[in-house]
Coordinates of C-alpha atoms and ligand atoms in Angstrom, one line a residue:
M1 CA 2.4 4.8 -13.5
L2 CA 5.5 3.5 -11.8
F3 CA 7.3 5.0 -8.7
S4 CA 10.4 5.2 -10.9
E5 CA 8.7 7.8 -13.1
L6 CA 8.0 10.2 -10.3
G7 CA 11.6 11.5 -10.0
L8 CA 12.5 9.9 -6.7
G9 CA 16.1 8.9 -5.9
P10 CA 17.4 5.4 -6.0
E11 CA 17.6 4.9 -2.2
V12 CA 14.0 5.9 -1.8
L13 CA 12.9 3.6 -4.7
R14 CA 14.8 0.8 -3.0
A15 CA 12.9 1.4 0.3
I16 CA 9.6 1.4 -1.6
E17 CA 10.5 -1.9 -3.2
D18 CA 11.5 -3.4 0.2
K19 CA 8.1 -2.3 1.5
G20 CA 6.4 -4.1 -1.4
Y21 CA 4.5 -1.2 -3.0
T22 CA 4.2 -1.8 -6.7
Q23 CA 2.4 1.3 -7.8
P24 CA 1.9 4.8 -6.4
T25 CA -1.5 5.7 -5.2
P26 CA -3.3 8.6 -6.9
I27 CA -2.3 11.1 -4.2
Q28 CA 1.3 10.0 -4.5
E29 CA 1.2 10.2 -8.3
Q30 CA -0.1 13.8 -8.1
A31 CA 1.9 15.1 -5.1
I32 CA 5.4 13.7 -5.4
P33 CA 6.6 15.4 -8.6
W34 CA 5.4 18.8 -7.3
V35 CA 7.0 18.4 -3.9
L36 CA 10.2 17.4 -5.6
Q37 CA 10.1 20.6 -7.6
G38 CA 9.9 22.6 -4.4
R39 CA 6.3 23.7 -4.9
D40 CA 3.8 24.3 -2.1
V41 CA 1.0 21.7 -2.2
L42 CA -2.5 21.9 -1.0
G43 CA -3.8 18.4 -0.9
C44 CA -7.4 17.3 -0.2
A45 CA -7.0 13.7 0.9
Q46 CA -8.0 11.5 3.8
T47 CA -5.9 8.9 5.7
G48 CA -6.0 5.6 3.9
T49 CA -5.2 7.2 0.5
G50 CA -1.4 6.8 1.0
K51 CA -0.9 10.6 1.6
T52 CA 1.8 10.0 4.3
A53 CA 4.1 8.4 1.7
G54 CA 3.0 11.2 -0.7
F55 CA 4.9 13.7 1.4
T56 CA 7.5 11.6 3.3
L57 CA 9.0 10.0 0.1
P58 CA 9.9 13.3 -1.6
M59 CA 10.9 15.0 1.7
I60 CA 13.5 12.3 2.2
D61 CA 15.0 13.1 -1.2
I62 CA 14.9 16.8 -0.6
L63 CA 16.6 16.5 2.9
A64 CA 19.1 14.0 1.7
S65 CA 21.7 16.7 1.1
G66 CA 22.5 19.1 3.9
R67 CA 23.1 18.9 7.6
A68 CA 21.0 19.8 10.6
R69 CA 22.4 22.2 13.3
A70 CA 21.7 21.8 17.0
R71 CA 18.2 22.8 18.0
M72 CA 17.5 23.9 14.4
P73 CA 15.4 21.2 12.6
R74 CA 15.3 21.4 8.8
S75 CA 11.7 20.2 8.4
L76 CA 8.6 20.2 10.5
I77 CA 5.5 18.0 10.3
L78 CA 2.5 18.8 12.5
E79 CA 0.0 16.1 13.4
P80 CA -3.1 16.5 15.4
T81 CA -2.7 13.3 17.5
R82 CA 0.2 11.5 19.1
E83 CA -0.7 8.3 17.3
L84 CA -0.7 9.9 13.9
A85 CA 2.6 11.6 14.7
A86 CA 4.1 8.2 15.8
Q87 CA 2.8 6.7 12.6
V88 CA 4.4 9.3 10.4
A89 CA 7.7 8.8 12.3
E90 CA 7.4 5.1 11.5
S91 CA 6.9 5.9 7.8
F92 CA 10.1 8.0 7.9
E93 CA 12.0 5.1 9.4
T94 CA 10.6 2.7 6.7
Y95 CA 11.1 4.9 3.7
G96 CA 14.3 6.6 4.9
K97 CA 16.1 3.4 5.9
H98 CA 18.8 3.8 3.2
H99 CA 19.5 7.4 4.3
K100 CA 21.0 8.8 7.4
L101 CA 18.4 11.4 8.2
S102 CA 17.9 12.1 11.9
M103 CA 14.4 12.4 13.2
A104 CA 12.7 13.5 16.4
L105 CA 9.2 12.9 17.6
L106 CA 7.8 15.5 19.9
I107 CA 4.5 14.4 21.4
G108 CA 2.8 15.1 24.7
G109 CA 2.8 12.6 27.5
E110 CA 6.5 11.7 27.1
T111 CA 9.4 13.2 29.1
F112 CA 11.0 16.3 27.8
T113 CA 14.6 15.1 28.6
E114 CA 15.0 12.6 25.7
Q115 CA 13.3 14.9 23.2
V116 CA 15.5 17.8 24.2
K117 CA 18.6 15.6 23.9
K118 CA 17.7 14.6 20.4
L119 CA 17.0 18.3 19.4
D120 CA 20.4 19.2 20.8
R121 CA 22.1 16.7 18.4
G122 CA 20.3 18.3 15.5
V123 CA 17.4 16.8 13.5
D124 CA 16.5 16.7 9.9
V125 CA 12.9 15.8 10.4
L126 CA 10.8 17.0 13.4
I127 CA 7.4 15.4 13.8
A128 CA 5.3 17.0 16.5
T129 CA 1.9 17.7 17.9
P130 CA 1.3 21.5 18.2
G131 CA 1.1 21.8 22.0
R132 CA 4.3 20.0 22.7
L133 CA 6.2 21.9 20.0
I134 CA 5.0 25.2 21.6
D135 CA 6.0 24.0 25.0
L136 CA 9.6 23.3 23.8
F137 CA 9.8 26.5 21.8
E138 CA 8.8 28.5 24.9
R139 CA 11.5 26.8 26.9
G140 CA 14.0 27.8 24.3
N141 CA 14.8 24.2 23.3
I142 CA 14.1 24.7 19.7
M143 CA 14.5 27.3 16.9
L144 CA 12.3 27.2 13.9
N145 CA 14.2 29.5 11.6
D146 CA 16.0 26.8 9.6
I147 CA 12.8 25.0 8.6
K148 CA 12.9 24.3 4.8
V149 CA 9.9 22.0 4.5
F150 CA 6.8 22.5 6.6
V151 CA 3.9 20.0 6.6
I152 CA 0.4 20.5 8.2
D153 CA -1.4 17.2 8.1
E154 CA -5.1 16.6 8.8
A155 CA -5.7 20.4 9.0
D156 CA -9.5 20.0 9.4
R157 CA -8.9 17.7 12.4
M158 CA -6.6 20.4 13.9
L159 CA -9.5 22.8 13.5
D160 CA -11.9 20.5 15.2
M161 CA -9.5 20.1 18.1
G162 CA -8.9 23.8 18.6
F163 CA -5.2 23.7 17.5
I164 CA -5.4 26.5 14.9
P165 CA -4.2 29.3 17.2
D166 CA -1.2 27.1 18.1
I167 CA -0.5 26.5 14.5
E168 CA -0.7 30.2 13.6
R169 CA 1.8 30.9 16.4
I170 CA 4.1 28.2 15.1
V171 CA 3.9 29.5 11.5
S172 CA 4.7 33.0 12.7
K173 CA 8.1 31.6 13.9
L174 CA 8.9 29.9 10.6
P175 CA 11.1 31.5 7.8
K176 CA 9.1 33.1 5.0
M177 CA 11.2 31.2 2.5
R178 CA 10.1 27.7 2.9
Q179 CA 8.1 24.9 1.2
T180 CA 4.7 24.2 2.7
L181 CA 2.6 21.1 2.2
F182 CA -0.9 21.3 3.6
F183 CA -3.2 18.3 3.8
S184 CA -6.8 18.2 4.9
A185 CA -9.6 15.6 4.4
T186 CA -12.1 18.4 3.8
M187 CA -11.8 22.0 2.8
P188 CA -14.3 24.1 4.8
P189 CA -13.9 27.9 4.4
E190 CA -11.9 28.2 7.6
I191 CA -9.4 25.7 6.3
R192 CA -9.3 27.4 2.9
R193 CA -8.5 30.7 4.5
L194 CA -5.7 29.2 6.5
A195 CA -4.3 27.5 3.4
D196 CA -4.4 30.9 1.6
A197 CA -2.5 32.5 4.5
F198 CA 0.2 29.8 4.7
L199 CA 0.8 28.7 1.1
M200 CA 2.4 30.4 -1.8
H201 CA 0.9 29.6 -5.3
P202 CA 0.2 26.1 -4.2
K203 CA -0.4 23.2 -6.6
E204 CA -3.8 22.0 -5.6
I205 CA -4.5 18.3 -5.7
S206 CA -7.4 16.3 -4.6
V207 CA -8.3 12.6 -4.3
A208 CA -11.8 11.4 -3.8
P209 CA -12.6 10.5 -0.2
P210 CA -14.0 7.0 0.3
A211 CA -17.6 8.1 -0.1
S212 CA -18.7 4.5 0.5
P213 CA -17.0 1.7 2.4
S214 CA -14.9 -0.7 0.5
E215 CA -16.8 -3.5 -1.2
T216 CA -14.5 -5.9 0.6
V217 CA -16.1 -5.1 4.0
T218 CA -19.2 -7.1 4.9
Q219 CA -21.5 -5.0 7.0
A220 CA -24.2 -6.0 9.4
M221 CA -26.2 -4.4 12.1
A222 CA -28.0 -5.8 15.2
L223 CA -30.8 -3.8 16.7
V224 CA -31.0 -4.6 20.4
Q225 CA -32.0 -3.1 23.7
E226 CA -29.3 -1.0 25.2
E227 CA -28.9 -3.3 28.1
D228 CA -28.4 -6.3 25.8
K229 CA -25.5 -4.7 23.8
R230 CA -22.7 -6.3 25.8
K231 CA -24.3 -9.7 25.5
A232 CA -24.8 -9.2 21.8
L233 CA -21.1 -8.2 21.4
R234 CA -19.9 -11.2 23.3
H235 CA -22.1 -13.5 21.1
L236 CA -20.6 -12.0 18.0
L237 CA -17.1 -12.2 19.3
R238 CA -17.6 -15.9 20.1
T239 CA -19.3 -16.9 16.8
E240 CA -17.3 -14.8 14.4
D241 CA -13.8 -15.9 13.4
V242 CA -12.2 -12.8 15.0
K243 CA -8.5 -12.6 14.4
N244 CA -8.2 -9.0 15.7
A245 CA -10.8 -6.3 16.0
F246 CA -11.3 -2.6 16.9
I247 CA -14.4 -2.1 19.1
F248 CA -15.5 1.5 18.9
C249 CA -17.4 3.3 21.7
N250 CA -18.6 6.9 21.4
R251 CA -17.3 7.9 24.8
K252 CA -14.0 7.3 26.6
R253 CA -15.8 6.4 29.8
D254 CA -17.6 3.6 28.0
V255 CA -14.3 2.4 26.5
A256 CA -13.1 1.7 30.0
I257 CA -16.3 0.1 31.1
L258 CA -16.5 -2.2 28.1
H259 CA -12.9 -3.1 28.3
K260 CA -13.3 -4.2 31.9
S261 CA -16.4 -6.2 31.1
L262 CA -14.7 -8.0 28.2
E263 CA -11.8 -8.9 30.4
R264 CA -14.1 -10.2 33.1
H265 CA -15.6 -12.5 30.5
G266 CA -12.3 -13.8 29.5
F267 CA -11.6 -11.9 26.3
N268 CA -8.1 -10.8 25.5
A269 CA -8.8 -7.0 25.3
G270 CA -7.0 -3.7 25.6
A271 CA -8.3 -0.1 25.7
L272 CA -7.3 3.1 23.9
H273 CA -8.7 6.5 24.5
G274 CA -7.4 10.1 24.7
D275 CA -7.2 10.3 28.5
M276 CA -4.8 7.5 28.9
V277 CA -1.1 8.3 29.6
Q278 CA 1.0 8.2 26.5
S279 CA 3.2 5.3 27.6
K280 CA 0.1 3.2 28.1
R281 CA -1.3 4.2 24.8
T282 CA 1.9 3.3 23.0
E283 CA 2.3 0.0 24.9
T284 CA -1.3 -1.0 24.2
L285 CA -1.1 -0.2 20.5
E286 CA 2.2 -2.1 20.1
A287 CA 0.7 -5.1 21.9
F288 CA -2.3 -5.0 19.6
K289 CA -0.1 -4.7 16.5
K290 CA 2.0 -7.7 17.6
G291 CA -1.1 -9.7 18.2
E292 CA -0.6 -10.0 22.0
I293 CA -4.0 -8.3 22.4
T294 CA -6.8 -9.4 20.1
L295 CA -9.5 -6.8 20.8
L296 CA -8.9 -3.1 21.1
V297 CA -11.8 -1.1 22.7
C298 CA -11.3 2.5 21.5
S299 CA -12.7 5.9 21.0
D300 CA -12.6 7.6 17.6
V301 CA -10.0 10.1 18.5
A302 CA -7.6 7.5 19.7
A303 CA -8.0 5.2 16.8
R304 CA -8.0 8.0 14.1
G305 CA -5.7 7.1 11.2
I306 CA -4.2 4.1 13.0
D307 CA -3.2 1.6 10.4
V308 CA -3.2 -2.0 11.5
Q309 CA -2.5 -4.5 8.8
G310 CA -5.0 -7.2 8.2
L311 CA -7.6 -6.3 10.8
S312 CA -10.3 -8.9 10.6
H313 CA -13.2 -7.1 12.3
V314 CA -14.6 -3.8 13.4
F315 CA -17.4 -3.6 15.9
N316 CA -19.3 -0.4 16.6
F317 CA -20.5 -0.8 20.1
D318 CA -22.2 2.5 19.6
V319 CA -23.5 3.9 16.4
P320 CA -21.2 6.8 15.6
V321 CA -22.7 10.3 16.0
N322 CA -21.4 11.4 12.6
A323 CA -22.1 9.3 9.6
E324 CA -18.6 9.9 8.1
D325 CA -17.1 8.3 11.2
Y326 CA -19.0 5.1 10.3
V327 CA -17.1 4.9 7.0
H328 CA -13.9 5.8 8.7
R329 CA -14.3 3.2 11.4
I330 CA -15.3 0.3 9.2
G331 CA -12.5 1.3 6.7
R332 CA -10.0 0.1 9.3
T333 CA -10.7 -3.4 8.0
G334 CA -10.9 -4.7 4.4
R335 CA -7.8 -2.6 3.5
A336 CA -5.5 -3.3 0.6
G337 CA -7.9 -5.7 -1.1
R338 CA -8.3 -7.9 2.0
T339 CA -11.8 -8.9 3.2
G340 CA -13.1 -7.6 6.5
R341 CA -16.3 -7.7 8.6
A342 CA -18.0 -4.8 10.3
F343 CA -20.8 -5.2 12.9
T344 CA -22.8 -2.3 14.4
L345 CA -24.9 -2.6 17.6
A346 CA -27.7 -0.1 17.4
G347 CA -30.1 0.7 20.2
P348 CA -33.7 1.9 20.0
Y349 CA -32.7 5.6 20.1
D350 CA -30.2 5.3 17.2
G351 CA -32.7 5.5 14.3
K352 CA -31.7 9.0 13.2
Q353 CA -28.0 8.2 13.1
V354 CA -28.5 4.9 11.3
A355 CA -30.7 6.7 8.7
A356 CA -27.9 9.3 8.2
I357 CA -25.4 6.5 7.7
A358 CA -27.6 4.8 5.1
R359 CA -28.0 8.1 3.3
L360 CA -24.3 8.6 3.2
I361 CA -23.3 5.1 2.0
Q362 CA -26.4 5.0 -0.2
R363 CA -27.6 1.7 1.1
E364 CA -29.2 0.1 4.2
I365 CA -26.9 -1.9 6.5
P366 CA -28.3 -5.4 6.6
L367 CA -30.0 -6.3 9.9
I368 CA -29.1 -9.5 11.7
A369 CA -30.7 -11.2 14.7
I370 CA -28.6 -12.3 17.6
D371 CA -29.3 -15.8 18.9
G372 CA -31.0 -15.7 22.3
L373 CA -31.7 -12.0 22.2
E374 CA -35.0 -10.4 21.2
S375 CA -34.5 -7.8 18.4
A376 CA -35.5 -4.2 19.3
E377 CA -37.2 -1.6 17.2
F378 CA -36.2 2.0 16.6
A379 CA -38.1 4.4 18.8
S380 CA -40.4 7.0 17.3
E381 CA -38.9 10.5 16.9
E382 CA -41.0 11.7 19.9
D383 CA -39.8 8.8 22.1
A384 CA -36.3 9.2 20.9
R385 CA -36.4 12.9 22.0
R386 CA -37.7 11.9 25.4
G387 CA -35.1 9.2 25.7
R388 CA -32.4 11.7 24.9
G389 CA -33.8 14.2 27.3
R390 CA -33.3 11.7 30.1
G391 CA -29.7 11.4 28.8
G392 CA -30.8 8.0 27.6
R393 CA -29.3 7.4 24.2
G394 CA -27.4 4.2 24.3
R395 CA -27.2 3.7 28.0
G396 CA -30.1 1.7 29.5
K397 CA -32.4 3.3 32.0
E398 CA -30.1 3.2 35.1
K399 CA -27.0 4.4 33.3
A400 CA -29.0 7.1 31.6
R401 CA -30.0 8.7 34.8
E402 CA -26.3 9.0 35.9
E403 CA -25.4 11.1 32.8
K404 CA -25.7 14.8 32.8
P405 CA -27.9 15.7 29.9
A406 CA -25.7 18.7 29.0
R407 CA -23.0 16.3 28.1
E408 CA -24.9 14.8 25.2
E409 CA -25.4 18.2 23.7
R410 CA -21.8 19.3 23.7
P411 CA -20.4 19.4 20.2
R412 CA -18.3 16.5 19.2
E413 CA -15.4 18.7 18.3
E414 CA -15.2 20.1 21.8
R415 CA -15.2 16.6 23.3
Q416 CA -12.4 15.5 21.0
A417 CA -10.3 18.5 21.6
R418 CA -10.6 17.8 25.3
E419 CA -9.6 14.2 24.8
E420 CA -6.5 15.1 23.0
R421 CA -5.6 18.5 24.3
Q422 CA -6.1 18.4 28.0
P423 CA -4.0 15.4 29.0
R424 CA -1.1 17.0 27.1
E425 CA -1.5 20.4 28.7
E426 CA -1.9 19.1 32.2
R427 CA 1.1 16.8 31.9
S428 CA 3.3 19.4 30.2
R429 CA 2.4 21.8 33.0
E430 CA 3.5 19.2 35.5
D431 CA 6.7 18.7 33.5
R432 CA 7.5 22.4 33.8
Q433 CA 7.2 22.5 37.6
P434 CA 10.3 21.8 39.6
R435 CA 10.0 18.5 41.6
E436 CA 9.6 20.1 45.1
E437 CA 6.9 22.4 43.8
R438 CA 5.1 19.4 42.3
S439 CA 5.1 17.4 45.5
R440 CA 3.9 20.5 47.3
D441 CA 1.1 20.8 44.9
D442 CA 0.2 17.2 45.5
H443 CA -0.6 18.0 49.1
R444 CA -2.5 21.2 48.4
Q445 CA -6.1 21.4 49.4
P446 CA -8.1 20.0 46.4
R447 CA -10.2 23.1 46.1
E448 CA -9.4 26.7 46.9
S449 CA -12.1 29.2 47.3
L450 CA -13.4 30.7 44.1
A451 CA -12.3 34.2 45.1
A452 CA -8.8 33.0 45.9
A453 CA -8.6 31.1 42.6
E454 CA -9.7 34.2 40.6
A455 CA -7.3 36.4 42.5
R456 CA -4.5 34.0 41.7
R457 CA -5.6 33.7 38.1
S458 CA -5.7 37.4 37.5
N459 CA -1.9 37.4 38.2
E460 CA -1.2 34.5 36.0
P461 CA -0.4 34.7 32.3
R462 CA -3.4 34.0 30.1
R463 CA -2.1 30.7 28.8
D464 CA -2.0 29.2 32.4
R465 CA -5.4 30.5 33.1
D466 CA -6.8 28.8 30.1
R467 CA -5.1 25.6 31.1
D468 CA -6.7 25.7 34.5
R469 CA -10.0 26.2 33.0
G470 CA -9.5 23.2 30.7
R471 CA -8.5 21.1 33.7
R472 CA -11.6 22.2 35.6
R473 CA -13.9 21.3 32.7
R474 CA -12.4 17.9 32.4
D475 CA -12.7 17.2 36.1
D476 CA -16.4 18.0 35.9
D477 CA -16.7 15.7 33.0
D478 CA -15.5 12.7 34.8
D479 CA -17.5 13.5 37.9
D480 CA -20.9 12.0 38.4
T481 CA -21.9 14.1 41.4
P482 CA -24.7 16.5 40.6
V483 CA -23.7 20.2 40.0
I484 CA -25.4 22.6 42.4
G485 CA -25.9 26.3 41.4
F486 CA -23.0 27.4 39.2
G487 CA -20.8 24.6 40.5
D488 CA -17.2 25.5 39.7
H489 CA -18.3 27.3 36.5
M490 CA -18.7 30.8 37.7
P491 CA -20.0 32.7 34.6
A492 CA -17.4 35.1 33.2
F493 CA -19.7 38.1 33.5
M494 CA -19.8 37.7 37.3
L495 CA -16.1 37.9 37.5
R496 CA -15.6 41.0 35.4
S497 CA -14.4 44.1 37.3
A498 CA -17.3 46.5 38.1
R499 CA -14.9 49.4 37.8
R500 CA -14.4 48.9 34.1
P501 CA -17.8 48.4 32.6
R502 CA -17.7 47.5 28.9
P503 CA -20.4 48.0 26.3
V504 CA -22.1 44.7 25.7
E505 CA -21.8 44.8 21.9
S506 CA -18.0 45.1 22.1
V507 CA -17.6 41.9 24.1
E508 CA -16.1 39.2 21.8
P509 CA -17.2 35.6 22.3
S510 CA -13.7 34.6 23.3
Q511 CA -13.6 37.3 26.0
Q512 CA -16.9 36.0 27.3
E513 CA -15.4 32.6 27.8
G514 CA -12.4 33.8 29.6
Ligands
AMP1 P1 -2.0 6.6 4.7 O1 -3.1 7.2 3.9 O2 -0.7 7.4 4.5 O3 -2.3 6.5 6.1 O4 -1.6 5.2 4.1 C1 -2.6 4.1 4.3 C2 -1.9 2.8 4.0 O5 -1.6 2.6 2.6 C3 -0.7 2.5 4.8 O6 -0.8 1.2 5.3 C4 0.4 2.5 3.8 O7 1.5 1.6 4.2 C5 -0.3 2.0 2.5 N1 0.3 2.5 1.3 C6 0.8 3.7 1.0 N2 1.3 3.8 -0.2 C7 1.0 2.6 -0.8 C8 1.2 2.1 -2.1 N3 1.8 2.9 -3.1 N4 0.8 0.9 -2.4 C9 0.3 0.1 -1.4 N5 0.0 0.5 -0.1 C10 0.4 1.8 0.2

């Protein structure tokens, strides 16, 4: 099929031609005609399938006629991460270059002033992460009652990251008469329920996820002792013909450590993880895309969906916790028919995860030896359990002791949500405070007494209380000092008023948490 058969206008077709696309991808072929007809669409598709163009191309045509009014955007696209939002904005610029549509990108970590100015001038396309959008809505900078097209992208990721309540709030502010496009890589029951609530008689379309990595990616795995991993990586970086590479770590703390180590050894490396300030994230990504940085050490959440043309290598410094993430990570290379190479460094305690990957991709990853390093063996299940008990997976003995075991056991989703959500919330809170108040806060005692904190909190709106709790959790996370007693985490049941006893069975899980 040709793009010209999908019903798109001549300007959009010209932009597609300029971009060099010859044929629509399956998701584009299926989605574009329905979107142009004004139908709601429920799309099951991952990044990498061309779904962004699947909704941006027809949206440009739909929005081509009409004008935006101040503070009243005509369309809204919600993305789970700032990088994905920025990428969608880039797509709008590319495909909309022969139109005069105005666009605003509302993402956390950037100043409100510029974003508000843009909204004041009126925007046709608003691309936002949920938290920042709510912040601006609450400040009265934005009205959502003129939204004609609403897109929720990566809905399952939004669920993982705890954004669903925010999204429900946003949807409650939208007009009932609108077109909704809803995309998710997977359709668990929660997502299906959400789609049922948000969509009207949607056209359901689905494209197969990449069940196996592209054949153009050569895969290999080195099984080494944990303490030899950096040496192994350096060896691979020196012997492979690396033009540019993503190096994935499972934890953001390790991203920073590995980044420093690589720089110390003379490699041209940058780092990307969810706790970095947005300006630095954007700057690093730009430098990497321009080739000024060759190696990008990153966490999954920061690198999700990032599209870098012609990436030569992917290195998994850690075996990913979820097998699907392996396919996702190595799929960053070998795109669009190009070849790519993907190396994974496994430690003795990674046997279970490696087996899960092999099951998913239905083949073993070929093992290679690293010159000068003795190959390791996978530990037995029993040893692996003991290793994990010490907090030892992937760390080496000394490092392992530094880690709090509880951390390993936290669900991945919670960690990711913290990575993306908290920096945004903390910063947006700072943004909201007047300058004098902020500097006063800076000099405040670092910790107030628990009783005082609770008394203050009980007078605060719930949202602020939640935010503080989030901040506290994150502070703990980055702190290596052992926790004594309850630490800062006073269990909720101890803080409940004794005058208003509640029957145990009526306490909802959410109430128990806070
Ligand atoms: P996405 O799934 O939207 O993140 O897109 C993944 C990659 O596919 C991006 O680099 C797009 O530029 C590229 N792409 C999208 N549509 C096409 C197409 N029809 N032909 C070739 N490449 C495409």
